[in-house]
Amino acid sequence: MRLSISHETTYHYEDQVRASIQYLRLTPHDSERQHVLSWQLDLPRPVRAQLDPFGNILHVLTMDEPHEAIIIGARGQVDIDELREAEHESQSALPFLRFTRLTEADEALRAFAEKECKQRRDRTALIDLMHGLNQHMTYTPGSTEVDTSAAQAFSGRSGVCQDHTHAFLACARSLGIPSRYVSGYLYSENSEHLASHAWAEAWL
């Protein structure tokens, strides 16, 4: 499947900002499952690409003069191999066992993970965990903020894709399964529902 992507983010500030730094992870990379045919960032000034410690393509945009708005654009074409689900990587999976502030597992999340997976640590267990979280947490836009933790969203029984992802990561890591947060694009036939999206990848 070939995807054509056009993404624009506009920041408007109530007061003039003297300086700002944007860390942009908006550039996909080639993998076993996807091939980047073309990609371009449209930014207020030229920036250089680099790799962050996790292998993501990173651009750092520094604005050191006063500004009231920033427009960031990304566009290109990517081929996706829909038949390939798993990918193989050379990087160690061990960093993805670490908890972060947003993915810290409290007692409720640990107990939930144990209930859903029991002694299993395979693909089926993780699919059961995913479905269990979907049942427990209702998808409710506006019910959480960008800094809502997995424990808070799980306790409130609602959230959006990032909250489901954080809860999954908290559960999986509590079971000793390396897993990571992924951001990308959600494809929909309905153009009203085109959106950026978050999901989890687990290492088996």
Coordinates of C-alpha atoms in Angstrom, one line a residue:
M1 CA 0.0 0.0 0.0
R2 CA 1.3 3.4 -0.9
L3 CA 0.5 6.3 1.4
S4 CA 0.8 10.0 0.5
I5 CA 1.2 12.0 3.7
S6 CA 0.8 15.7 4.3
H7 CA 1.1 17.0 7.8
E8 CA 1.1 20.5 9.1
T9 CA 1.3 21.7 12.7
T10 CA 0.9 25.4 13.5
Y11 CA 1.8 26.9 16.9
H12 CA 0.3 30.2 17.8
Y13 CA 1.4 31.9 21.0
E14 CA -0.6 34.4 23.0
D15 CA 2.5 36.5 23.6
Q16 CA 5.6 36.9 21.5
V17 CA 8.1 34.2 22.2
R18 CA 11.8 35.3 22.5
A19 CA 13.2 31.9 21.5
S20 CA 12.2 28.3 21.2
I21 CA 13.5 24.8 20.4
Q22 CA 11.5 22.1 18.7
Y23 CA 12.7 18.5 18.7
L24 CA 11.1 17.1 15.5
R25 CA 10.6 13.3 15.0
L26 CA 8.6 13.7 11.9
T27 CA 10.7 11.7 9.4
P28 CA 10.1 8.0 8.9
H29 CA 12.9 5.6 8.1
D30 CA 13.2 2.5 5.9
S31 CA 12.5 -0.8 7.5
E32 CA 11.5 -4.3 6.6
R33 CA 7.9 -3.2 6.5
Q34 CA 8.1 0.3 5.0
H35 CA 10.1 2.0 2.3
V36 CA 10.3 5.8 2.2
L37 CA 10.0 6.9 -1.4
S38 CA 10.2 10.7 -0.8
W39 CA 10.1 12.9 2.3
Q40 CA 10.5 16.6 2.9
L41 CA 10.2 18.9 6.0
D42 CA 8.9 22.5 5.4
L43 CA 10.4 24.5 8.2
P44 CA 11.1 28.2 8.9
R45 CA 14.9 27.6 8.6
P46 CA 17.2 24.8 7.4
V47 CA 18.0 22.0 9.9
R48 CA 20.3 19.0 9.9
A49 CA 19.1 15.4 10.4
Q50 CA 20.6 13.3 13.2
L51 CA 19.8 10.1 14.9
D52 CA 18.6 10.0 18.5
P53 CA 19.7 7.2 20.9
F54 CA 16.7 5.1 19.9
G55 CA 17.5 5.3 16.2
N56 CA 14.8 7.9 15.3
I57 CA 15.5 10.5 12.7
L58 CA 15.6 13.8 14.7
H59 CA 15.7 17.4 13.5
V60 CA 16.3 20.2 16.0
L61 CA 14.7 23.5 15.0
T62 CA 16.0 26.5 17.0
M63 CA 14.3 29.8 16.7
D64 CA 16.4 32.5 18.4
E65 CA 14.5 35.6 17.3
P66 CA 11.1 36.8 18.6
H67 CA 8.1 35.0 17.0
E68 CA 4.4 34.6 17.5
A69 CA 3.8 31.5 15.4
I70 CA 5.7 28.5 13.9
I71 CA 4.5 26.4 11.0
I72 CA 6.0 22.9 10.6
G73 CA 5.2 20.8 7.6
A74 CA 6.0 17.3 6.6
R75 CA 5.1 15.5 3.4
G76 CA 6.1 12.5 1.3
Q77 CA 5.2 9.0 0.1
V78 CA 5.8 5.7 1.9
D79 CA 5.2 2.2 0.6
I80 CA 3.9 -0.3 3.3
D81 CA 4.2 -4.0 3.1
E82 CA 0.8 -5.0 4.6
L83 CA 1.7 -8.7 4.7
R84 CA 4.7 -8.2 7.0
E85 CA 3.8 -7.7 10.6
A86 CA 7.0 -8.4 12.5
E87 CA 10.3 -6.6 12.0
H88 CA 13.8 -7.5 13.1
E89 CA 16.2 -5.0 14.6
S90 CA 19.8 -5.0 15.7
Q91 CA 19.4 -2.7 18.7
S92 CA 19.0 -4.1 22.2
A93 CA 15.5 -4.3 23.5
L94 CA 16.6 -3.8 27.1
P95 CA 16.1 0.0 27.2
F96 CA 12.4 -0.7 26.6
L97 CA 12.1 -2.4 30.0
R98 CA 12.6 0.9 31.7
F99 CA 9.6 2.7 33.2
T100 CA 9.1 6.4 32.6
R101 CA 7.0 8.9 34.5
L102 CA 4.1 8.3 32.1
T103 CA 4.4 4.5 32.0
E104 CA 5.1 3.7 35.7
A105 CA 3.0 0.7 36.7
D106 CA 1.2 1.0 40.0
E107 CA -0.3 -1.9 41.9
A108 CA -3.6 -1.7 39.9
L109 CA -1.8 -2.0 36.5
R110 CA 0.5 -4.8 37.8
A111 CA -2.5 -6.8 39.0
F112 CA -4.4 -6.2 35.8
A113 CA -1.4 -7.4 33.7
E114 CA -1.1 -10.5 35.8
K115 CA -4.8 -11.2 35.6
E116 CA -4.9 -10.9 31.8
C117 CA -1.7 -12.7 31.0
K118 CA -1.1 -15.0 34.0
Q119 CA 2.1 -17.0 33.3
R120 CA 2.0 -16.4 29.5
R121 CA 4.5 -14.1 27.8
D122 CA 3.6 -14.7 24.2
R123 CA 1.8 -12.9 21.4
T124 CA -1.6 -14.3 22.5
A125 CA -1.1 -12.9 26.0
L126 CA -0.3 -9.5 24.7
I127 CA -3.3 -9.5 22.4
D128 CA -5.5 -10.4 25.4
L129 CA -3.9 -7.6 27.3
M130 CA -4.6 -5.2 24.5
H131 CA -8.3 -6.2 24.4
G132 CA -8.6 -6.1 28.2
L133 CA -7.3 -2.6 28.3
N134 CA -9.7 -1.6 25.5
Q135 CA -12.6 -2.9 27.5
H136 CA -11.4 -1.3 30.7
M137 CA -10.6 2.2 29.3
T138 CA -13.2 3.8 27.1
Y139 CA -11.9 5.9 24.2
T140 CA -12.9 9.4 25.2
P141 CA -11.3 12.4 23.5
G142 CA -10.7 15.2 26.0
S143 CA -10.8 13.1 29.1
T144 CA -7.0 13.3 29.6
E145 CA -4.1 15.7 29.0
V146 CA -0.7 15.1 27.4
D147 CA 0.9 14.6 30.8
T148 CA -1.7 12.1 32.1
S149 CA 0.1 9.0 33.4
A150 CA -0.9 5.4 32.6
A151 CA -2.0 4.9 36.2
Q152 CA -4.2 8.0 36.1
A153 CA -5.9 7.1 32.8
F154 CA -6.3 3.5 34.0
S155 CA -7.9 4.6 37.3
G156 CA -10.2 7.0 35.4
R157 CA -11.1 4.2 33.0
S158 CA -10.9 6.5 29.9
G159 CA -8.4 8.1 27.6
V160 CA -7.2 8.3 24.0
C161 CA -4.7 6.4 22.0
Q162 CA -1.7 7.7 24.0
D163 CA -3.3 6.6 27.2
H164 CA -4.0 3.1 26.0
T165 CA -0.4 2.9 24.8
H166 CA 1.0 4.1 28.1
A167 CA -1.1 1.6 30.0
F168 CA -0.1 -1.2 27.7
L169 CA 3.6 -0.3 28.1
A170 CA 3.2 -0.2 31.9
C171 CA 1.6 -3.6 32.0
A172 CA 4.0 -5.2 29.5
R173 CA 7.1 -3.9 31.2
S174 CA 5.8 -5.0 34.6
L175 CA 5.7 -8.5 33.1
G176 CA 9.3 -8.2 31.9
I177 CA 8.3 -7.7 28.2
P178 CA 10.3 -4.9 26.5
S179 CA 7.9 -2.6 24.7
R180 CA 7.9 0.9 23.3
Y181 CA 5.8 3.9 22.3
V182 CA 5.3 4.4 18.6
S183 CA 3.8 7.5 16.9
G184 CA 2.7 7.7 13.3
Y185 CA -0.4 8.1 11.2
L186 CA -3.8 6.4 11.4
Y187 CA -5.1 5.7 7.9
S188 CA -8.9 6.0 7.4
E189 CA -11.1 5.9 4.3
N190 CA -13.0 8.8 6.0
S191 CA -10.9 12.0 5.6
E192 CA -12.6 13.5 8.7
H193 CA -10.9 10.9 10.8
L194 CA -7.3 11.2 9.5
A195 CA -5.1 11.8 12.4
S196 CA -1.7 11.2 14.0
H197 CA -1.8 8.1 16.2
A198 CA 0.0 6.3 19.0
W199 CA 0.4 2.5 19.5
A200 CA 2.8 0.1 21.2
E201 CA 5.3 -2.4 19.9
A202 CA 6.5 -5.3 22.1
W203 CA 9.6 -7.4 21.7
L204 CA 9.1 -11.2 21.6

